[in-house]
Tab-separated table of C-alpha atoms and ligand atoms in Angstrom:
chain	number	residue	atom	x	y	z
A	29	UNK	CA	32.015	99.785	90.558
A	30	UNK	CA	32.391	103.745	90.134
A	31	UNK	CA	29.642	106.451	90.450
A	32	UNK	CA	28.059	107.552	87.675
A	33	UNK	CA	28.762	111.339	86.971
A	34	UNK	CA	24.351	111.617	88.087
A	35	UNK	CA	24.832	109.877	91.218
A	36	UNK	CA	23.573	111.432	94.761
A	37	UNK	CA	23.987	110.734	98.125
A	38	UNK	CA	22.912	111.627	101.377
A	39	UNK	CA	25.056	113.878	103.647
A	40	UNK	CA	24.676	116.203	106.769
A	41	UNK	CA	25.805	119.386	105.797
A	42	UNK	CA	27.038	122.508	107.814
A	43	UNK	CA	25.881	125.566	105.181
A	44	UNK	CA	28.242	127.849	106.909
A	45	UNK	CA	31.308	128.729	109.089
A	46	UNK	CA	29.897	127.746	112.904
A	47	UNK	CA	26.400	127.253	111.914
A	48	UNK	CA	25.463	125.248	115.031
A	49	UNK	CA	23.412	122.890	112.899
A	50	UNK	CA	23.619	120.406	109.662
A	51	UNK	CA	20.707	119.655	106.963
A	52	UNK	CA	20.676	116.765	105.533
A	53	UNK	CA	20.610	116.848	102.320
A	54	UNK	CA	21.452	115.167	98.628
A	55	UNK	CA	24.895	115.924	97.042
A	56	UNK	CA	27.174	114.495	94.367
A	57	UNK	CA	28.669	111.188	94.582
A	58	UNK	CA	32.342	111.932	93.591
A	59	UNK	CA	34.662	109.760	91.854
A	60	UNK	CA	38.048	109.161	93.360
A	61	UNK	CA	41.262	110.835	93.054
A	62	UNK	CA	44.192	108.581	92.342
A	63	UNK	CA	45.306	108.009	95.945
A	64	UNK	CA	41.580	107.316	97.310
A	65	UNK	CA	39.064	105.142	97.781
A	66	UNK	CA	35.272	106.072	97.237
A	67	UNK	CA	33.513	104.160	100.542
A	68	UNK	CA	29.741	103.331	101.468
A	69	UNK	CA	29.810	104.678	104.708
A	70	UNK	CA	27.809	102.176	107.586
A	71	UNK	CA	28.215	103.491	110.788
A	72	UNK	CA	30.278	106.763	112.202
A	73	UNK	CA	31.408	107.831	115.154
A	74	UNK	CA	31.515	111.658	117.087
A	75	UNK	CA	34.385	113.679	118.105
A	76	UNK	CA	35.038	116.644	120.274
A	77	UNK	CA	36.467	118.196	116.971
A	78	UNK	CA	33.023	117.699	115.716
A	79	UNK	CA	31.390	120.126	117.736
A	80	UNK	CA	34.305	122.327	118.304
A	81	UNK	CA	33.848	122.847	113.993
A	82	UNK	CA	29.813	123.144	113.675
A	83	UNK	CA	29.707	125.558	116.630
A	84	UNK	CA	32.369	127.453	116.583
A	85	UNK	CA	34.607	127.233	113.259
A	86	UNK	CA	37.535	125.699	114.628
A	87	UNK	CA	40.454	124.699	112.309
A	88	UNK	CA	41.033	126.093	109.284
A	89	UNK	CA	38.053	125.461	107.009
A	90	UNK	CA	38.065	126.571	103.981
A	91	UNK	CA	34.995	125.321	102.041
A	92	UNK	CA	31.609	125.823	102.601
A	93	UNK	CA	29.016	123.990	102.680
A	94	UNK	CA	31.526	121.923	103.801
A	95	UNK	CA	30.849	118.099	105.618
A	96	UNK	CA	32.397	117.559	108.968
A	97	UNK	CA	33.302	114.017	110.461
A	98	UNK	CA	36.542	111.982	111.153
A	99	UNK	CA	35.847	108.450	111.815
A	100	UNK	CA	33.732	105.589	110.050
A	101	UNK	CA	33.622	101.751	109.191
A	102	UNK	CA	32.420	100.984	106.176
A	103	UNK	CA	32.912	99.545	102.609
A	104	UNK	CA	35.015	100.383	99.528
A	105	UNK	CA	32.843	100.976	96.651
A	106	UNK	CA	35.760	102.363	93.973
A	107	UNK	CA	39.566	103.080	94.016
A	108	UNK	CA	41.607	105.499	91.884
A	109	UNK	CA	44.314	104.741	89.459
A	110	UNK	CA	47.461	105.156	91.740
A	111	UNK	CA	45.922	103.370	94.714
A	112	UNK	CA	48.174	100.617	95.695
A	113	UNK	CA	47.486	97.163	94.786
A	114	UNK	CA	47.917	95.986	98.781
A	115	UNK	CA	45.482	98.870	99.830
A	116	UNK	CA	41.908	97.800	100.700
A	117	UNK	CA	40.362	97.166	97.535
A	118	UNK	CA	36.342	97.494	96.636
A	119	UNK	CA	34.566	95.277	98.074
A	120	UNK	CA	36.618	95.506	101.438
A	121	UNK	CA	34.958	96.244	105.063
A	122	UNK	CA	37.007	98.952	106.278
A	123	UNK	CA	37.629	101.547	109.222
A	124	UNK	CA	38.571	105.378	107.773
A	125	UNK	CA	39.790	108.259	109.010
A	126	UNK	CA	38.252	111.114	106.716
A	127	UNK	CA	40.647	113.802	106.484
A	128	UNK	CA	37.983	117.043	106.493
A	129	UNK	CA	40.158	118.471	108.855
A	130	UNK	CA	43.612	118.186	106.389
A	131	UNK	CA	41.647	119.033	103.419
A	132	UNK	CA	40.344	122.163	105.255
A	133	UNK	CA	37.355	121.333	105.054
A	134	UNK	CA	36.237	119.618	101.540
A	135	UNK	CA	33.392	118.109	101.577
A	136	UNK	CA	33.937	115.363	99.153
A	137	UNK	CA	36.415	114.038	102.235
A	138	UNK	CA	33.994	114.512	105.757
A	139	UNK	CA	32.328	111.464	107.271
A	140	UNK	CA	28.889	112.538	107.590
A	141	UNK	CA	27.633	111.406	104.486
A	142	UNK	CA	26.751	107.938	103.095
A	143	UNK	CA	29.519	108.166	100.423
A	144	UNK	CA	33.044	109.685	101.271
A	145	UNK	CA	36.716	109.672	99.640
A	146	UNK	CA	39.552	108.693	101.917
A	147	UNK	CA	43.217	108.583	100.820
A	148	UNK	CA	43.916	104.914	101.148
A	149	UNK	CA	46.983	105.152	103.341
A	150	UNK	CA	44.043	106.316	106.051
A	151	UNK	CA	41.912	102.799	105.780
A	152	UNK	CA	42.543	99.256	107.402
A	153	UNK	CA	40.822	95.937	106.733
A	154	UNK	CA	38.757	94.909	109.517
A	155	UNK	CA	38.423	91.240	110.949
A	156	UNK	CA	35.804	89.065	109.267
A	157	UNK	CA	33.721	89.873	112.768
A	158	UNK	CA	34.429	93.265	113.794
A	159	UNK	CA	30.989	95.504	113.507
A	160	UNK	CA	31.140	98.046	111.387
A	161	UNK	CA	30.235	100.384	114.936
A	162	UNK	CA	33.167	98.804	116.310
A	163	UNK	CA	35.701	99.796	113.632
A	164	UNK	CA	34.384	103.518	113.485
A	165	UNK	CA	35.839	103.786	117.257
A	166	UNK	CA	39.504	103.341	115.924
A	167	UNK	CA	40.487	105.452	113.514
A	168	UNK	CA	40.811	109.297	115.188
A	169	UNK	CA	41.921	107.378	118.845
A	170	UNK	CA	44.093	105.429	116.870
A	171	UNK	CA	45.860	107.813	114.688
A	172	UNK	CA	46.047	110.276	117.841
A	173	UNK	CA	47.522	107.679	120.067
A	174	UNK	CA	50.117	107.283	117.276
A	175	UNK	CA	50.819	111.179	116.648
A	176	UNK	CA	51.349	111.452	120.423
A	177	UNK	CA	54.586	109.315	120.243
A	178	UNK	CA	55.545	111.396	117.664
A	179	UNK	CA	55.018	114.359	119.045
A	180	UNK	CA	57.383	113.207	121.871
A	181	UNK	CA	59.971	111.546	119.734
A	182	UNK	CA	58.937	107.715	120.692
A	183	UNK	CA	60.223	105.417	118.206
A	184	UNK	CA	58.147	103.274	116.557
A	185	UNK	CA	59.706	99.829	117.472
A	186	UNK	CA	59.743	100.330	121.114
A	187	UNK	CA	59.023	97.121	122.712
A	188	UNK	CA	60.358	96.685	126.468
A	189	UNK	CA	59.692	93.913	128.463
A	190	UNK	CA	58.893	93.745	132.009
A	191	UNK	CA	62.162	93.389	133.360
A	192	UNK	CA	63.450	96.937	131.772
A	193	UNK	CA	60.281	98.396	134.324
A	194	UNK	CA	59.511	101.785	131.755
A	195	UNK	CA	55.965	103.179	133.034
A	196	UNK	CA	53.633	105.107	130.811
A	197	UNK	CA	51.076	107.789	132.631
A	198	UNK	CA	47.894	107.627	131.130
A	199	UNK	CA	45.846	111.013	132.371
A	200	UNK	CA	41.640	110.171	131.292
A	201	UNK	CA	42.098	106.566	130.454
A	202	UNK	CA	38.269	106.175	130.205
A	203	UNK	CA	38.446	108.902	127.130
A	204	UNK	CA	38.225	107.575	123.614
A	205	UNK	CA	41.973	108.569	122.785
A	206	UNK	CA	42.778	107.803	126.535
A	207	UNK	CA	41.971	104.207	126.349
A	208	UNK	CA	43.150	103.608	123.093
A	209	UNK	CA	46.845	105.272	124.408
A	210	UNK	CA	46.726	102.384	127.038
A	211	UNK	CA	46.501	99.558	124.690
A	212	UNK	CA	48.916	101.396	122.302
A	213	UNK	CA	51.583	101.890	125.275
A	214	UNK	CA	50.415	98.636	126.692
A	215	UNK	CA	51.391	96.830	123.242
A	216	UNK	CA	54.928	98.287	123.547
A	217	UNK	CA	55.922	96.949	126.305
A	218	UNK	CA	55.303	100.329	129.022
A	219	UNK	CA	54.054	99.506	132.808
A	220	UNK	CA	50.714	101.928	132.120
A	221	UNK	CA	49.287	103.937	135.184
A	222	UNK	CA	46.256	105.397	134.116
A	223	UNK	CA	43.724	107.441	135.874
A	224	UNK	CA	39.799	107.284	135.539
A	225	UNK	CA	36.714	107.457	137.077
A	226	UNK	CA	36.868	103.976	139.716
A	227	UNK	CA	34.067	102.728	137.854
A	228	UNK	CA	36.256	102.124	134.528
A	229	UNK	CA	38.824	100.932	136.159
A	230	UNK	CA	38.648	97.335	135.781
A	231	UNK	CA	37.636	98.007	132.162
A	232	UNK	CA	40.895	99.540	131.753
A	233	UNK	CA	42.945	96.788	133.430
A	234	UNK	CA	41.207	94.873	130.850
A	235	UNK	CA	42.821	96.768	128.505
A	236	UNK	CA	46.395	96.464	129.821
A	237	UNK	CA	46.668	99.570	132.695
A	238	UNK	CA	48.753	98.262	135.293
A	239	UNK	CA	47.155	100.344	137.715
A	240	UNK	CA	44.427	102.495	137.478
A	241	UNK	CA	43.643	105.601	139.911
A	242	UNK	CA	40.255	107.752	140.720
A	243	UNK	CA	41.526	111.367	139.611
A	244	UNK	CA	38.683	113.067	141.780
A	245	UNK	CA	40.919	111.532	144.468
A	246	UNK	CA	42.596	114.213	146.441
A	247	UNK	CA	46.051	112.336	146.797
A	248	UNK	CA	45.887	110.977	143.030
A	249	UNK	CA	49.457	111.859	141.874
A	250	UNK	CA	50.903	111.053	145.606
A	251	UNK	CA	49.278	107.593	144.970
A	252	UNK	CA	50.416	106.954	141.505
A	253	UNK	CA	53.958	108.191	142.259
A	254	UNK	CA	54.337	105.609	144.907
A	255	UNK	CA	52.670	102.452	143.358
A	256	UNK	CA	55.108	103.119	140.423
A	257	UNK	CA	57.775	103.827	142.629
A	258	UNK	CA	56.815	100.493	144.703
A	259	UNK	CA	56.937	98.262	141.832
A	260	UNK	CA	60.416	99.482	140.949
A	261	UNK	CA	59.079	101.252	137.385
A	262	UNK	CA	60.583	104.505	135.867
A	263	UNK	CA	57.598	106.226	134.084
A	264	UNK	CA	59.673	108.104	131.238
A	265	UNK	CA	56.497	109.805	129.579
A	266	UNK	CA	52.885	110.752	129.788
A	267	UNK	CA	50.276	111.008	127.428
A	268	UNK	CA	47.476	113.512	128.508
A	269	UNK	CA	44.350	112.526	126.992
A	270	UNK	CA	42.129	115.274	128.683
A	271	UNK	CA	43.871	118.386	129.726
A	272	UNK	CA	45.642	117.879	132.899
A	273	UNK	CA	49.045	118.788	132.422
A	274	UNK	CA	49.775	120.085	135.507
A	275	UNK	CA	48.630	116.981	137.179
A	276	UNK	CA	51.226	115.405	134.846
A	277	UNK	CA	53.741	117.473	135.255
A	278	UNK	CA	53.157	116.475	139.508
A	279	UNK	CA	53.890	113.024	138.402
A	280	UNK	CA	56.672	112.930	136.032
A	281	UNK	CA	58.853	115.451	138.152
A	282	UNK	CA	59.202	112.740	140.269
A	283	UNK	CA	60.671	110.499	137.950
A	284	UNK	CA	63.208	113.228	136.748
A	285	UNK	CA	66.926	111.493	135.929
A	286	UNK	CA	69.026	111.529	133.209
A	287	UNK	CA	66.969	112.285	129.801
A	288	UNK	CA	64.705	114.597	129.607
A	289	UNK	CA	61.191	113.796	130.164
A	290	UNK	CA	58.249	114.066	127.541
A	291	UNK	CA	53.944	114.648	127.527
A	292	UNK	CA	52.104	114.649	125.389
A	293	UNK	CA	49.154	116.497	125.658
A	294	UNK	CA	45.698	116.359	123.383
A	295	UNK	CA	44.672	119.923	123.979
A	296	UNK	CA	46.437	122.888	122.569
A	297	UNK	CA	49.015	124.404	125.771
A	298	UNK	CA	48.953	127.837	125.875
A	299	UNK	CA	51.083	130.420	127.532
A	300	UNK	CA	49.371	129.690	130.902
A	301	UNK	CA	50.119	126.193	130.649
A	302	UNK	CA	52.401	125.106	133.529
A	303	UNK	CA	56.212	124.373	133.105
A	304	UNK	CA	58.324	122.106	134.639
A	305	UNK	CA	62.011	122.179	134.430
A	306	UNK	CA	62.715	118.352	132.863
A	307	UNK	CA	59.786	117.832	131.159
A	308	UNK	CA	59.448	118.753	127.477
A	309	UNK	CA	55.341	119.360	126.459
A	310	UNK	CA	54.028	118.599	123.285
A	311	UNK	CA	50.990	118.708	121.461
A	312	UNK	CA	49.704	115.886	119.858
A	313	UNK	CA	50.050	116.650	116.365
A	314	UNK	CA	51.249	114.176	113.408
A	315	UNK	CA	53.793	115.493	110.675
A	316	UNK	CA	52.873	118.943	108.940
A	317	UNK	CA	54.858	117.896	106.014
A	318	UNK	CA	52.238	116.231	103.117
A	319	UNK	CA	54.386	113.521	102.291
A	320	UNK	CA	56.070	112.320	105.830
A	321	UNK	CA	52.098	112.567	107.097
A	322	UNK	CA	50.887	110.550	104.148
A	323	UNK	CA	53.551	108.258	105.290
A	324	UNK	CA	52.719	108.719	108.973
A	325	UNK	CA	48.828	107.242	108.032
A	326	UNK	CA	50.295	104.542	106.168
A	327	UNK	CA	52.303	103.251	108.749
A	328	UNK	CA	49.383	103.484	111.521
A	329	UNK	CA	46.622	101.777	109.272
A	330	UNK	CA	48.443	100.045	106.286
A	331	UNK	CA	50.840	98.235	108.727
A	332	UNK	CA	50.468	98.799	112.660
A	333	UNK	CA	46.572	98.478	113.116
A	334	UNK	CA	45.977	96.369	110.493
A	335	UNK	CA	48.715	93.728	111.948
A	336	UNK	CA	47.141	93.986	115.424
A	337	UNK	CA	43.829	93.534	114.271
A	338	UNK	CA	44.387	90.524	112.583
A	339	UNK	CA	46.231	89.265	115.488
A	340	UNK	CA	43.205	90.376	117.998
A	341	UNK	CA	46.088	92.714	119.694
A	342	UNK	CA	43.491	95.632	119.939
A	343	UNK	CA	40.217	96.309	120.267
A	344	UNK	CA	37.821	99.444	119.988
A	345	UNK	CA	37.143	101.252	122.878
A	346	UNK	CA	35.882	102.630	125.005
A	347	UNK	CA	32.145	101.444	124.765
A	348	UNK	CA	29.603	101.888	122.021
A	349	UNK	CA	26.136	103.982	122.376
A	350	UNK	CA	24.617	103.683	119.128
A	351	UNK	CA	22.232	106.570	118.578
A	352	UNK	CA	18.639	106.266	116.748
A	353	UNK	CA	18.002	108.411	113.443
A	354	UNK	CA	21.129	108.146	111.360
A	355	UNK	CA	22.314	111.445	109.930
A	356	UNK	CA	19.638	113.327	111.512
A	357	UNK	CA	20.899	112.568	114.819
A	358	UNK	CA	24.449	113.736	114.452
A	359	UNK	CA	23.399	117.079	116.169
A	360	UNK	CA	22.092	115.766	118.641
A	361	UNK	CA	24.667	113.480	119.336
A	362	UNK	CA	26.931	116.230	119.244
A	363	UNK	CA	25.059	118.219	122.158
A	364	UNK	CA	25.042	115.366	124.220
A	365	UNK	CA	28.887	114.935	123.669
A	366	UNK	CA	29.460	118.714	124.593
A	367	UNK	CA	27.684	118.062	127.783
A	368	UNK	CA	29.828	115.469	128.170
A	369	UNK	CA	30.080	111.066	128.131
A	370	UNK	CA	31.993	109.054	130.411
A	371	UNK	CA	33.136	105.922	128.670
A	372	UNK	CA	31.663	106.080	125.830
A	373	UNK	CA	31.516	106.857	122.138
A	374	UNK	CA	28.359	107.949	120.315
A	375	UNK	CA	27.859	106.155	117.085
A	376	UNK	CA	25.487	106.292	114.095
A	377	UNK	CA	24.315	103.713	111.689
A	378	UNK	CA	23.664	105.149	108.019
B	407	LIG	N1	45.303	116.865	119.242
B	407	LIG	C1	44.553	116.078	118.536
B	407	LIG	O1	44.883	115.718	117.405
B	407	LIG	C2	43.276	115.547	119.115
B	407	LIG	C3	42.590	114.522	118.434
B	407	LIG	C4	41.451	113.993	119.022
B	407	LIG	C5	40.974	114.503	120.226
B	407	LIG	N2	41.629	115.536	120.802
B	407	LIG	C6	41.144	116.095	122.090
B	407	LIG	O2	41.367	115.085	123.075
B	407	LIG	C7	40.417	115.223	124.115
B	407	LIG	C8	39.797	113.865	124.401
B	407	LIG	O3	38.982	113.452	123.315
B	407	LIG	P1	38.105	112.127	123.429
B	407	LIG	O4	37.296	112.004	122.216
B	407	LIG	O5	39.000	111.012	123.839
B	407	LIG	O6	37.175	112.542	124.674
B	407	LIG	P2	36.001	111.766	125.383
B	407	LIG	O7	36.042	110.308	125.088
B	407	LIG	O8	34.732	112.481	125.101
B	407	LIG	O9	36.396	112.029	126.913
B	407	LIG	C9	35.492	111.736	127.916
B	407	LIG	C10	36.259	111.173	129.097
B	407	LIG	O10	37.135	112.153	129.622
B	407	LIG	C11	37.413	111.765	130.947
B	407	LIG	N3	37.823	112.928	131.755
B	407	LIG	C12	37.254	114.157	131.759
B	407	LIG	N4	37.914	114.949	132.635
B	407	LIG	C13	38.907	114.201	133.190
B	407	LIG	C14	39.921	114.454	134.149
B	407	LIG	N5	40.055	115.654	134.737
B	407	LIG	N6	40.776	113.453	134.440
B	407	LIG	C15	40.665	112.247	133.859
B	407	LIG	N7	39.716	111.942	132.944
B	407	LIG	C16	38.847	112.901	132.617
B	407	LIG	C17	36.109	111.198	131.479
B	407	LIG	O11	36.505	110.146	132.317
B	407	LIG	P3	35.571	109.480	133.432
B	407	LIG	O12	34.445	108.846	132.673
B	407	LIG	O13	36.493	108.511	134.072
B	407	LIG	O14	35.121	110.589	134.334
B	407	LIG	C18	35.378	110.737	130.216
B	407	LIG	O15	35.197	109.326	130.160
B	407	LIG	C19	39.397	116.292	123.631
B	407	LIG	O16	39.737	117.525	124.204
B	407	LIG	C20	39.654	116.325	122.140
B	407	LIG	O17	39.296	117.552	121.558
B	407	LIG	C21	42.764	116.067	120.283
């Protein structure tokens, strides 16, 4: 089935650069270039970027009215010519990543809308059972999780075992990217100390954290230092979900031998960011080049996530709070996301 050149759809739409507010409103149903996939959007989920776009312009947008909006399950309606014969085809129940944020900002390509274009190397099958809530929780954690390791030079087919005792530091493991980065580390093999809130932290063991540590606790990084230490465990790397590099930094000096270290952090450093002699920082970011990031997506949806899916080797997290109201809720959504969630990721049905 394609869209007929007439066809309309609804979408939330931010008229201008940092308006503060969408309108929800009609607009063309496109047709799909060769490498995407048209999809009937179900449910979507919020980011920080979000908010960090309708309020204050972040990123480089180019095109406005533009539509904002990363992550969604739903299903393929239409493909275009070059898409791949192994790529989700229509008909398929799917979780995206939308790419406003690559395409600066088109709008053909955000997630708040009922009908978006997504390259396909950004789409994986889901399981006959997953909700389509569920799968809109994967795709930005996912794909983050992912760029982290590349970011810090972590090789795809890492898979240790216990005996070769390699620890992982999780910093905000109750975060959407921050519990996701557990399972991810989890699945290759890492010891994973995370820290949380001590409420999530049996959640998180569920998720594969070896240990998990209250980071409004004083002693936090003397604690996780010696559990790791106590169980014998190198941690080679960190992956800062949240912002606390310096706490990271307290941890992995410990740990300094004969490679150099590496964090990766979600949030931008800046010149005030703190150093440590050892330890290379890096922003999370995925390849700049077009080509190795189309490549990059592929591998994380077209091969990793969809394999562990199928297997039951991951599962969305944190927890869902599905909001009332559909597209006219995403602002509000938004402000209660500013204000901050703790375990949780705010999702809309459409
Ligand atoms: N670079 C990129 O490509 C990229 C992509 C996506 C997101 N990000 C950024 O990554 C960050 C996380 O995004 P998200 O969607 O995962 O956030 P989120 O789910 O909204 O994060 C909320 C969680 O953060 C935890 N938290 C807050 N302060 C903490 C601290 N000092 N120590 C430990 N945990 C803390 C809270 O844990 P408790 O509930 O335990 O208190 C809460 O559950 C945001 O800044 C976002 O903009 C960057």
């Amino acid at each position: 089935m394609s869209s007929s050149p007439s066809a309309q759809h609804l979408a939330a739409i931010l008229p201008s650069k940092a308006a503060g507010a969408f309108q929800v409103t009609h607009r063309p149903t496109p047709t799909p270039g060769p490498d995407d996939l048209l999809i009937q959007v179900k449910s979507i989920a919020l980011n920080p970027i979000d908010y960090y776009q309708r309020d204050y312009g972040f990123g480089p947008l180019d095109h406005y009215p533009t539509v904002l909006g990363s992550d969604i399950g739903g299903t393929v309606i239409s493909a275009g010519a070059s898409v791949p014969s192994d790529a989700p085809q229509p008909g398929t129940r799917v979780a995206a990543f939308a790419p406003c944020f690559f395409t600066k900002g088109l709008p053909d390509y955000g997630a708040f809308q009922t009908r978006v274009l997504v390259p396909a190397a950004n789409v994986v099958p889901l399981p006959p059972k997953m909700s389509f809530n569920k799968a809109a929780l994967l795709p930005m954690a996912v794909i983050t999780t992912w760029s982290g390791w590349y970011s810090i030079g972590l090789p795809r087919d890492t898979a240790y075992t216990a005996a070769d005792k390699k620890g992982m530091l999780v910093w905000g493991g109750a975060s959407s990217i921050g519990s996701t980065a557990v399972q991810v580390a989890k699945s290759m093999g890492f010891s994973v100390y995370v820290t949380a809130s001590e409420k999530h932290g049996e959640y998180l063991k569920g998720l594969g954290a070896s240990q998990v540590f209250d980071y409004k606790s004083e002693d936090v990084v003397e604690k996780i230092v010696k559990a790791a230490k106590a169980d014998g465990v190198t941690i080679q790397a960190g992956y800062d979900a949240v912002g606390q590099v310096k706490s990271c930094l307290d941890v992995l000096k410990e740990f300094k031998g004969e490679g150099t270290l590496k964090l990766a952090t979600t949030v931008p450093p800046t010149e005030d960011t703190p150093k440590e002699e050892g330890v290379e920082v890096k922003f999370v970011a995925g390849p700049e080049d077009e080509e190795e990031r189309t490549e990059h997506f592929h591998f994380v949806f077209g091969v990793w996530l969809k394999e562990k899916l199928e297997k039951g080797e991951i599962v969305p997290s944190p927890k869902i709070l599905v909001l009332e109201g559909g597209l006219e809720s995403i602002d509000k959504g938004l402000n209660e996301l500013k204000k901050g969630v703790s375990g949780v990721k705010l999702v809309l049905e459409v």
